[in-house]
Amino acid sequence: MSDAAETNQQGAGRAEQLPDDERRKLLRKRRVSASRSARRLLGRPVAQRTLRDRLALLEGAADVYDLDQPADMYGDGVVEALEDKVAGLLGKEAAAFFPTGTMAQQVALRCWAGRTGNPAVALHALAHPEVHERNAFSQVSGLRPVRITSEPRQPTADEVRGLDEPVGTLMLELPLRDAGFVLPSWEELTEVAEAAREREAVVHFDGARLWESTVHFERPLDEIADLADSVYVSFYKSLDGYGGAAVAGPRPLVDEMKAWRHRYGGTVFQQFPTALSALVGLERELPRLPDYVRHARVVAGALREGFAAAGVPWTRVHPEVPHTNEFQLWLPYDADDVAEAAVRHAEETRTLLFSRPWAAPGPGLAVTEIDVRAAGLTWTADDIRTAVAEFVRRLKEQVRG
């Protein structure tokens, strides 16, 4: 064991005596530190990278945009170039850039509400606006969420047809993160969109991670986006950008969104670092995403095999065959014990198998998200199984106390 790992282990022992909140804060710091020093990892979350790492993203910006052009002012220049690029990729007439996805979708949906005359938005109970935005739809934009289902799966066409009140817009999160990054089949998605239009509702895709859906659907991005009237995409969740989002759709809708963007305070004086990082991501990361998705399926299978060989009573990889390069892993142990063992494994071996936090969905259960990126492509199935065995040994030690 290295001196640093021994010091961390001693600190972990002292941390057990701290209140739960303080202990978890310390664990998060240790996980971030382990991520930064890891020699091997499946994927390093953007939030765990240093400022130097993030600034290096723009070193190749001249390859995607003429840096001798004037800097943008209030949405022109490089921001307009990014909007045109996104509209072309998604096969839409136009696109509007926004500093945040929360703002982007509120603006898009309130514009649709004005056009349909109905502020009701049908969406999943686990959709991002319902779980992570502090009721922004109703509190800020006068929209009224109508929950289709709370089941951890995509909504069905029959559920849309069976809604007991009119809705102006159907919003589908693709993939649905909080259900395990799940996608419908192509046939199911087509039927759900048709069901919405039978009810005279427009279809909006919350496509924060739509970029990596092409492998599952076996369709190009523009064909997927063609099922929706408008599509929101993020630039940092999959593409490693500094932030930002866009909504693509009919030009009259986009023109109106830009007016509301101004009213919401989203027409920022200069956005060139974010816009350039998005263009770099579209150039570099977008073509790699299919490889990440395919390798995530290798990783998922090796995780199941590794935990079974290590004698873990049961393990759940969800979805069993990942729909994207991200998926959930469930284990039958206390989440705090699993989190401590995962960090200790990373500190002692400099192999980071689990870069994200562990949650406790119930007593004696732990769940985390696995994200396979470029670094993960070097892992073979044997590498995964070996790392799992090392982790489980530490987990059993942690459980025994």
Tab-separated table of C-alpha atoms in Angstrom:
chain	number	residue	atom	x	y	z
A	1	MET	CA	0.000	0.000	0.000
A	2	SER	CA	1.340	3.480	-0.873
A	3	ASP	CA	1.942	6.120	1.814
A	4	ALA	CA	-0.910	8.181	0.351
A	5	ALA	CA	-3.298	5.232	0.431
A	6	GLU	CA	-2.287	4.411	4.012
A	7	THR	CA	-2.903	8.033	5.021
A	8	ASN	CA	-6.305	7.970	3.326
A	9	GLN	CA	-7.205	4.718	5.079
A	10	GLN	CA	-6.277	6.191	8.449
A	11	GLY	CA	-8.416	9.211	7.604
A	12	ALA	CA	-11.267	6.896	6.660
A	13	GLY	CA	-11.075	5.294	10.090
A	14	ARG	CA	-11.369	8.678	11.784
A	15	ALA	CA	-14.222	9.627	9.432
A	16	GLU	CA	-16.364	6.806	10.818
A	17	GLN	CA	-16.647	8.841	13.999
A	18	LEU	CA	-17.994	11.937	12.211
A	19	PRO	CA	-21.688	12.837	11.741
A	20	ASP	CA	-23.212	11.344	8.583
A	21	ASP	CA	-23.231	14.616	6.592
A	22	GLU	CA	-19.592	15.373	7.380
A	23	ARG	CA	-18.539	11.802	6.679
A	24	ARG	CA	-20.211	11.831	3.264
A	25	LYS	CA	-18.619	15.184	2.369
A	26	LEU	CA	-15.218	13.756	3.243
A	27	LEU	CA	-15.956	10.632	1.211
A	28	ARG	CA	-16.838	12.769	-1.795
A	29	LYS	CA	-13.507	14.635	-1.498
A	30	ARG	CA	-11.679	11.312	-1.347
A	31	ARG	CA	-13.582	10.028	-4.406
A	32	VAL	CA	-12.706	13.144	-6.421
A	33	SER	CA	-9.064	12.900	-5.338
A	34	ALA	CA	-8.982	9.215	-6.298
A	35	SER	CA	-10.492	10.047	-9.675
A	36	ARG	CA	-7.815	12.641	-10.402
A	37	SER	CA	-4.961	10.311	-9.462
A	38	ALA	CA	-6.372	7.127	-11.014
A	39	ARG	CA	-4.274	5.372	-13.632
A	40	ARG	CA	-7.289	3.457	-14.931
A	41	LEU	CA	-10.941	4.428	-14.962
A	42	LEU	CA	-14.032	3.862	-17.096
A	43	GLY	CA	-14.855	7.540	-17.364
A	44	ARG	CA	-14.047	10.676	-15.409
A	45	PRO	CA	-17.059	12.956	-14.788
A	46	VAL	CA	-16.605	16.528	-15.963
A	47	ALA	CA	-17.176	17.789	-12.409
A	48	GLN	CA	-14.081	15.898	-11.218
A	49	ARG	CA	-11.673	17.494	-13.697
A	50	THR	CA	-9.355	20.386	-12.923
A	51	LEU	CA	-9.550	23.859	-14.423
A	52	ARG	CA	-6.359	23.089	-16.351
A	53	ASP	CA	-7.972	19.977	-17.829
A	54	ARG	CA	-11.056	21.916	-18.824
A	55	LEU	CA	-9.158	24.812	-20.394
A	56	ALA	CA	-7.128	22.335	-22.465
A	57	LEU	CA	-10.366	21.450	-24.267
A	58	LEU	CA	-10.069	24.644	-26.321
A	59	GLU	CA	-6.517	23.990	-27.520
A	60	GLY	CA	-7.908	22.620	-30.794
A	61	ALA	CA	-10.699	25.179	-31.161
A	62	ALA	CA	-9.109	26.605	-34.322
A	63	ASP	CA	-9.955	23.310	-36.031
A	64	VAL	CA	-13.697	23.913	-35.632
A	65	TYR	CA	-14.045	27.703	-35.938
A	66	ASP	CA	-12.054	30.616	-37.351
A	67	LEU	CA	-10.575	32.265	-34.258
A	68	ASP	CA	-9.766	35.408	-36.253
A	69	GLN	CA	-13.480	36.162	-36.497
A	70	PRO	CA	-14.886	38.794	-34.107
A	71	ALA	CA	-16.000	37.549	-30.709
A	72	ASP	CA	-19.724	36.986	-30.277
A	73	MET	CA	-22.017	39.625	-28.822
A	74	TYR	CA	-25.485	38.735	-27.519
A	75	GLY	CA	-25.830	35.534	-29.513
A	76	ASP	CA	-24.213	36.225	-32.871
A	77	GLY	CA	-20.957	34.941	-34.383
A	78	VAL	CA	-19.804	31.612	-32.988
A	79	VAL	CA	-23.109	31.146	-31.154
A	80	GLU	CA	-25.024	31.369	-34.434
A	81	ALA	CA	-22.534	28.957	-36.021
A	82	LEU	CA	-23.240	26.468	-33.233
A	83	GLU	CA	-26.997	26.913	-33.670
A	84	ASP	CA	-26.718	26.221	-37.410
A	85	LYS	CA	-24.595	23.139	-36.736
A	86	VAL	CA	-27.123	21.703	-34.275
A	87	ALA	CA	-30.082	22.417	-36.544
A	88	GLY	CA	-28.340	20.580	-39.369
A	89	LEU	CA	-27.452	17.561	-37.224
A	90	LEU	CA	-31.051	17.251	-36.002
A	91	GLY	CA	-32.649	17.961	-39.368
A	92	LYS	CA	-34.556	21.021	-38.127
A	93	GLU	CA	-35.033	24.456	-39.656
A	94	ALA	CA	-33.292	26.352	-36.872
A	95	ALA	CA	-31.970	26.136	-33.320
A	96	ALA	CA	-31.572	28.490	-30.360
A	97	PHE	CA	-28.658	28.363	-27.914
A	98	PHE	CA	-29.328	28.691	-24.174
A	99	PRO	CA	-26.972	28.907	-21.195
A	100	THR	CA	-28.871	26.129	-19.347
A	101	GLY	CA	-31.129	23.232	-20.213
A	102	THR	CA	-33.654	24.245	-17.565
A	103	MET	CA	-34.136	27.594	-19.278
A	104	ALA	CA	-34.122	26.050	-22.753
A	105	GLN	CA	-36.955	23.643	-22.084
A	106	GLN	CA	-39.100	26.091	-20.149
A	107	VAL	CA	-38.897	28.557	-23.010
A	108	ALA	CA	-39.633	25.918	-25.650
A	109	LEU	CA	-42.617	24.539	-23.754
A	110	ARG	CA	-44.127	27.916	-22.923
A	111	CYS	CA	-43.883	28.822	-26.618
A	112	TRP	CA	-45.696	25.612	-27.505
A	113	ALA	CA	-48.293	26.370	-24.830
A	114	GLY	CA	-48.988	29.700	-26.526
A	115	ARG	CA	-49.381	28.025	-29.896
A	116	THR	CA	-51.587	25.156	-28.688
A	117	GLY	CA	-53.527	27.225	-26.177
A	118	ASN	CA	-52.881	24.575	-23.516
A	119	PRO	CA	-50.204	24.934	-20.784
A	120	ALA	CA	-50.472	21.265	-19.724
A	121	VAL	CA	-47.323	19.223	-20.410
A	122	ALA	CA	-47.545	15.427	-20.265
A	123	LEU	CA	-44.320	13.909	-18.946
A	124	HIS	CA	-42.883	11.095	-16.847
A	125	ALA	CA	-42.836	11.496	-13.062
A	126	LEU	CA	-39.066	10.826	-13.178
A	127	ALA	CA	-38.412	13.406	-15.904
A	128	HIS	CA	-35.805	16.056	-15.129
A	129	PRO	CA	-38.261	18.974	-14.676
A	130	GLU	CA	-40.263	16.962	-12.134
A	131	VAL	CA	-37.267	15.755	-10.103
A	132	HIS	CA	-34.466	18.304	-10.419
A	133	GLU	CA	-35.870	21.775	-11.190
A	134	ARG	CA	-37.749	22.806	-8.011
A	135	ASN	CA	-41.134	23.047	-9.745
A	136	ALA	CA	-39.815	25.591	-12.234
A	137	PHE	CA	-42.486	24.748	-14.805
A	138	SER	CA	-45.308	25.959	-12.594
A	139	GLN	CA	-43.437	28.512	-10.490
A	140	VAL	CA	-41.710	30.369	-13.340
A	141	SER	CA	-43.356	29.564	-16.658
A	142	GLY	CA	-47.033	28.965	-15.902
A	143	LEU	CA	-46.896	25.402	-17.226
A	144	ARG	CA	-48.821	22.541	-15.634
A	145	PRO	CA	-47.152	19.113	-15.497
A	146	VAL	CA	-49.400	16.098	-16.090
A	147	ARG	CA	-47.692	12.882	-15.024
A	148	ILE	CA	-48.125	9.988	-17.433
A	149	THR	CA	-46.601	7.298	-15.216
A	150	SER	CA	-44.152	6.875	-12.354
A	151	GLU	CA	-42.999	3.402	-13.401
A	152	PRO	CA	-39.204	3.180	-14.029
A	153	ARG	CA	-39.623	2.790	-17.798
A	154	GLN	CA	-40.626	4.904	-20.764
A	155	PRO	CA	-44.317	5.886	-21.146
A	156	THR	CA	-46.445	3.801	-23.508
A	157	ALA	CA	-48.744	4.872	-26.326
A	158	ASP	CA	-51.751	3.471	-24.441
A	159	GLU	CA	-50.877	5.606	-21.409
A	160	VAL	CA	-50.724	8.716	-23.582
A	161	ARG	CA	-54.046	7.848	-25.197
A	162	GLY	CA	-55.517	7.172	-21.755
A	163	LEU	CA	-54.730	10.564	-20.214
A	164	ASP	CA	-57.947	11.877	-18.693
A	165	GLU	CA	-57.393	15.515	-19.715
A	166	PRO	CA	-56.156	17.416	-22.769
A	167	VAL	CA	-52.468	18.324	-22.967
A	168	GLY	CA	-50.726	20.760	-25.249
A	169	THR	CA	-47.348	19.027	-25.341
A	170	LEU	CA	-45.955	15.554	-24.774
A	171	MET	CA	-42.414	15.736	-23.407
A	172	LEU	CA	-40.255	12.584	-23.612
A	173	GLU	CA	-36.867	12.348	-21.890
A	174	LEU	CA	-34.591	10.259	-24.115
A	175	PRO	CA	-32.978	8.434	-22.410
A	176	LEU	CA	-34.816	8.609	-19.068
A	177	ARG	CA	-31.895	9.001	-16.688
A	178	ASP	CA	-33.527	8.421	-13.312
A	179	ALA	CA	-35.033	5.139	-14.544
A	180	GLY	CA	-31.599	3.850	-15.594
A	181	PHE	CA	-30.891	5.715	-18.854
A	182	VAL	CA	-33.644	3.719	-20.553
A	183	LEU	CA	-34.950	4.207	-24.083
A	184	PRO	CA	-38.051	2.812	-25.780
A	185	SER	CA	-37.741	0.677	-28.880
A	186	TRP	CA	-38.025	2.527	-32.188
A	187	GLU	CA	-41.492	1.095	-32.711
A	188	GLU	CA	-42.583	2.164	-29.212
A	189	LEU	CA	-41.233	5.684	-29.710
A	190	THR	CA	-43.037	6.000	-33.035
A	191	GLU	CA	-46.309	4.825	-31.489
A	192	VAL	CA	-46.035	7.223	-28.530
A	193	ALA	CA	-45.451	10.175	-30.874
A	194	GLU	CA	-48.441	9.127	-32.974
A	195	ALA	CA	-50.583	8.805	-29.831
A	196	ALA	CA	-49.728	12.378	-28.843
A	197	ARG	CA	-50.710	13.723	-32.241
A	198	GLU	CA	-53.965	11.804	-32.084
A	199	ARG	CA	-54.673	14.010	-29.066
A	200	GLU	CA	-53.617	17.123	-31.037
A	201	ALA	CA	-50.541	17.580	-28.831
A	202	VAL	CA	-47.088	18.505	-30.075
A	203	VAL	CA	-44.088	16.313	-29.249
A	204	HIS	CA	-40.970	17.662	-27.550
A	205	PHE	CA	-37.865	15.535	-26.887
A	206	ASP	CA	-35.810	16.208	-23.772
A	207	GLY	CA	-32.706	14.929	-25.507
A	208	ALA	CA	-30.027	15.957	-23.035
A	209	ARG	CA	-28.343	12.639	-23.868
A	210	LEU	CA	-29.972	12.049	-27.253
A	211	TRP	CA	-26.560	12.120	-28.931
A	212	GLU	CA	-25.776	8.555	-27.758
A	213	SER	CA	-29.157	7.039	-28.676
A	214	THR	CA	-28.341	6.182	-32.290
A	215	VAL	CA	-26.929	2.712	-31.533
A	216	HIS	CA	-30.052	1.611	-29.655
A	217	PHE	CA	-32.470	3.003	-32.231
A	218	GLU	CA	-30.289	2.016	-35.182
A	219	ARG	CA	-31.198	5.348	-36.751
A	220	PRO	CA	-29.276	8.577	-37.452
A	221	LEU	CA	-29.909	11.619	-35.280
A	222	ASP	CA	-32.005	13.491	-37.816
A	223	GLU	CA	-34.346	10.519	-38.298
A	224	ILE	CA	-34.821	10.219	-34.525
A	225	ALA	CA	-35.413	13.958	-34.169
A	226	ASP	CA	-37.904	13.890	-37.036
A	227	LEU	CA	-40.428	12.218	-34.717
A	228	ALA	CA	-40.560	15.370	-32.576
A	229	ASP	CA	-41.709	18.916	-33.239
A	230	SER	CA	-38.824	20.262	-31.141
A	231	VAL	CA	-35.714	18.745	-29.598
A	232	TYR	CA	-33.558	19.920	-26.695
A	233	VAL	CA	-29.919	18.801	-26.507
A	234	SER	CA	-27.168	19.416	-23.964
A	235	PHE	CA	-23.536	20.192	-24.726
A	236	TYR	CA	-21.858	19.024	-21.528
A	237	LYS	CA	-23.500	15.766	-20.454
A	238	SER	CA	-22.133	13.712	-23.356
A	239	LEU	CA	-19.974	16.099	-25.348
A	240	ASP	CA	-17.757	17.421	-22.506
A	241	GLY	CA	-18.619	21.049	-23.258
A	242	TYR	CA	-18.446	23.790	-20.643
A	243	GLY	CA	-22.233	23.940	-20.431
A	244	GLY	CA	-25.075	25.225	-22.515
A	245	ALA	CA	-27.931	23.710	-24.473
A	246	ALA	CA	-29.975	24.219	-27.611
A	247	VAL	CA	-33.523	23.644	-28.803
A	248	ALA	CA	-34.077	22.863	-32.474
A	249	GLY	CA	-37.390	23.099	-34.308
A	250	PRO	CA	-39.423	25.163	-36.806
A	251	ARG	CA	-37.947	28.592	-37.492
A	252	PRO	CA	-40.995	30.581	-36.247
A	253	LEU	CA	-40.825	28.710	-32.937
A	254	VAL	CA	-37.069	29.287	-32.645
A	255	ASP	CA	-37.460	33.006	-33.386
A	256	GLU	CA	-40.014	33.252	-30.577
A	257	MET	CA	-37.759	31.269	-28.250
A	258	LYS	CA	-34.973	33.770	-28.825
A	259	ALA	CA	-37.304	36.580	-27.767
A	260	TRP	CA	-38.138	34.688	-24.563
A	261	ARG	CA	-34.454	33.836	-24.099
A	262	HIS	CA	-33.817	37.563	-23.849
A	263	ARG	CA	-36.663	38.006	-21.349
A	264	TYR	CA	-35.332	35.145	-19.206
A	265	GLY	CA	-31.863	36.712	-19.102
A	266	GLY	CA	-30.340	34.044	-21.312
A	267	THR	CA	-28.971	36.284	-24.075
A	268	VAL	CA	-25.556	36.615	-22.461
A	269	PHE	CA	-23.085	39.262	-23.659
A	270	GLN	CA	-20.420	36.740	-24.703
A	271	GLN	CA	-20.629	32.949	-24.762
A	272	PHE	CA	-17.692	32.072	-26.987
A	273	PRO	CA	-15.882	29.715	-24.540
A	274	THR	CA	-19.033	27.628	-24.074
A	275	ALA	CA	-19.976	27.736	-27.765
A	276	LEU	CA	-16.454	26.777	-28.857
A	277	SER	CA	-16.354	23.904	-26.363
A	278	ALA	CA	-19.661	22.662	-27.773
A	279	LEU	CA	-18.334	22.779	-31.337
A	280	VAL	CA	-15.227	20.889	-30.212
A	281	GLY	CA	-17.438	18.291	-28.529
A	282	LEU	CA	-19.529	17.838	-31.667
A	283	GLU	CA	-16.352	17.368	-33.675
A	284	ARG	CA	-14.466	15.062	-31.283
A	285	GLU	CA	-16.874	13.305	-28.938
A	286	LEU	CA	-20.005	12.876	-31.043
A	287	PRO	CA	-18.359	10.413	-33.504
A	288	ARG	CA	-16.980	8.372	-30.555
A	289	LEU	CA	-20.262	7.912	-28.707
A	290	PRO	CA	-21.347	4.780	-30.620
A	291	ASP	CA	-18.086	3.081	-29.567
A	292	TYR	CA	-18.739	4.042	-25.942
A	293	VAL	CA	-22.242	2.554	-26.123
A	294	ARG	CA	-21.060	-0.710	-27.644
A	295	HIS	CA	-18.265	-1.064	-25.092
A	296	ALA	CA	-20.661	-0.277	-22.236
A	297	ARG	CA	-22.392	-3.547	-23.124
A	298	VAL	CA	-19.084	-5.401	-22.739
A	299	VAL	CA	-18.500	-3.695	-19.381
A	300	ALA	CA	-22.016	-4.521	-18.178
A	301	GLY	CA	-21.612	-8.216	-18.977
A	302	ALA	CA	-18.194	-8.392	-17.317
A	303	LEU	CA	-19.545	-6.694	-14.180
A	304	ARG	CA	-22.270	-9.314	-13.855
A	305	GLU	CA	-19.767	-12.121	-14.350
A	306	GLY	CA	-17.255	-10.592	-11.946
A	307	PHE	CA	-19.720	-10.139	-9.093
A	308	ALA	CA	-21.101	-13.654	-9.578
A	309	ALA	CA	-17.588	-15.140	-9.498
A	310	ALA	CA	-16.785	-13.118	-6.346
A	311	GLY	CA	-19.716	-14.663	-4.507
A	312	VAL	CA	-22.000	-11.644	-4.304
A	313	PRO	CA	-25.561	-12.958	-3.661
A	314	TRP	CA	-27.052	-11.029	-6.557
A	315	THR	CA	-26.232	-8.093	-8.794
A	316	ARG	CA	-28.459	-6.044	-11.065
A	317	VAL	CA	-27.188	-4.260	-14.136
A	318	HIS	CA	-29.989	-2.068	-15.454
A	319	PRO	CA	-30.782	-2.146	-18.297
A	320	GLU	CA	-29.374	-5.660	-18.651
A	321	VAL	CA	-28.100	-4.626	-22.083
A	322	PRO	CA	-27.352	-0.894	-21.710
A	323	HIS	CA	-29.278	1.390	-24.054
A	324	THR	CA	-26.538	4.048	-23.927
A	325	ASN	CA	-23.000	4.293	-22.537
A	326	GLU	CA	-24.504	4.864	-19.070
A	327	PHE	CA	-26.400	2.408	-16.903
A	328	GLN	CA	-27.147	1.516	-13.289
A	329	LEU	CA	-25.471	-1.065	-11.052
A	330	TRP	CA	-27.370	-2.381	-8.002
A	331	LEU	CA	-25.748	-4.294	-5.117
A	332	PRO	CA	-27.271	-5.947	-2.005
A	333	TYR	CA	-25.233	-3.995	0.570
A	334	ASP	CA	-25.522	-0.842	2.644
A	335	ALA	CA	-24.714	2.121	0.399
A	336	ASP	CA	-22.265	3.667	2.877
A	337	ASP	CA	-20.272	0.427	3.054
A	338	VAL	CA	-20.176	0.133	-0.736
A	339	ALA	CA	-19.122	3.767	-1.156
A	340	GLU	CA	-16.287	3.400	1.357
A	341	ALA	CA	-15.055	0.180	-0.241
A	342	ALA	CA	-15.174	1.737	-3.714
A	343	VAL	CA	-13.073	4.719	-2.667
A	344	ARG	CA	-10.602	2.556	-0.719
A	345	HIS	CA	-10.200	0.284	-3.752
A	346	ALA	CA	-9.410	3.325	-5.912
A	347	GLU	CA	-6.987	4.795	-3.366
A	348	GLU	CA	-5.074	1.540	-2.909
A	349	THR	CA	-4.936	0.346	-6.520
A	350	ARG	CA	-5.326	3.618	-8.473
A	351	THR	CA	-8.017	1.800	-10.456
A	352	LEU	CA	-11.309	3.665	-10.339
A	353	LEU	CA	-14.122	1.276	-11.143
A	354	PHE	CA	-16.918	3.486	-9.754
A	355	SER	CA	-16.528	7.243	-10.259
A	356	ARG	CA	-20.024	8.309	-9.195
A	357	PRO	CA	-21.737	8.348	-5.782
A	358	TRP	CA	-23.715	5.444	-4.361
A	359	ALA	CA	-27.338	5.996	-3.347
A	360	ALA	CA	-29.523	3.961	-0.987
A	361	PRO	CA	-32.857	3.202	-2.730
A	362	GLY	CA	-33.844	1.034	0.246
A	363	PRO	CA	-32.406	-0.738	3.308
A	364	GLY	CA	-29.465	-2.929	2.405
A	365	LEU	CA	-29.383	-1.683	-1.186
A	366	ALA	CA	-26.861	0.416	-3.084
A	367	VAL	CA	-27.082	1.814	-6.604
A	368	THR	CA	-24.664	3.823	-8.720
A	369	GLU	CA	-24.346	4.972	-12.324
A	370	ILE	CA	-21.657	3.613	-14.626
A	371	ASP	CA	-20.393	5.903	-17.383
A	372	VAL	CA	-18.164	4.401	-20.087
A	373	ARG	CA	-16.111	6.970	-21.972
A	374	ALA	CA	-12.848	7.060	-23.945
A	375	ALA	CA	-10.728	5.859	-21.017
A	376	GLY	CA	-12.979	2.834	-20.626
A	377	LEU	CA	-12.321	1.571	-24.154
A	378	THR	CA	-8.946	0.199	-23.032
A	379	TRP	CA	-10.582	-2.132	-20.475
A	380	THR	CA	-11.088	-5.745	-21.505
A	381	ALA	CA	-13.717	-7.971	-19.926
A	382	ASP	CA	-10.904	-9.661	-17.960
A	383	ASP	CA	-9.771	-6.277	-16.639
A	384	ILE	CA	-13.282	-5.599	-15.386
A	385	ARG	CA	-13.593	-8.993	-13.705
A	386	THR	CA	-10.223	-8.562	-11.986
A	387	ALA	CA	-11.130	-5.101	-10.698
A	388	VAL	CA	-14.475	-6.390	-9.428
A	389	ALA	CA	-12.742	-9.164	-7.463
A	390	GLU	CA	-10.415	-6.610	-5.830
A	391	PHE	CA	-13.341	-4.348	-4.980
A	392	VAL	CA	-15.483	-7.151	-3.531
A	393	ARG	CA	-12.636	-8.249	-1.253
A	394	ARG	CA	-12.528	-4.765	0.240
A	395	LEU	CA	-16.306	-4.590	0.399
A	396	LYS	CA	-16.511	-7.795	2.434
A	397	GLU	CA	-13.801	-6.464	4.758
A	398	GLN	CA	-15.793	-3.259	5.172
A	399	VAL	CA	-19.002	-5.151	5.955
A	400	ARG	CA	-17.240	-7.342	8.537
A	401	GLY	CA	-15.943	-4.166	10.175
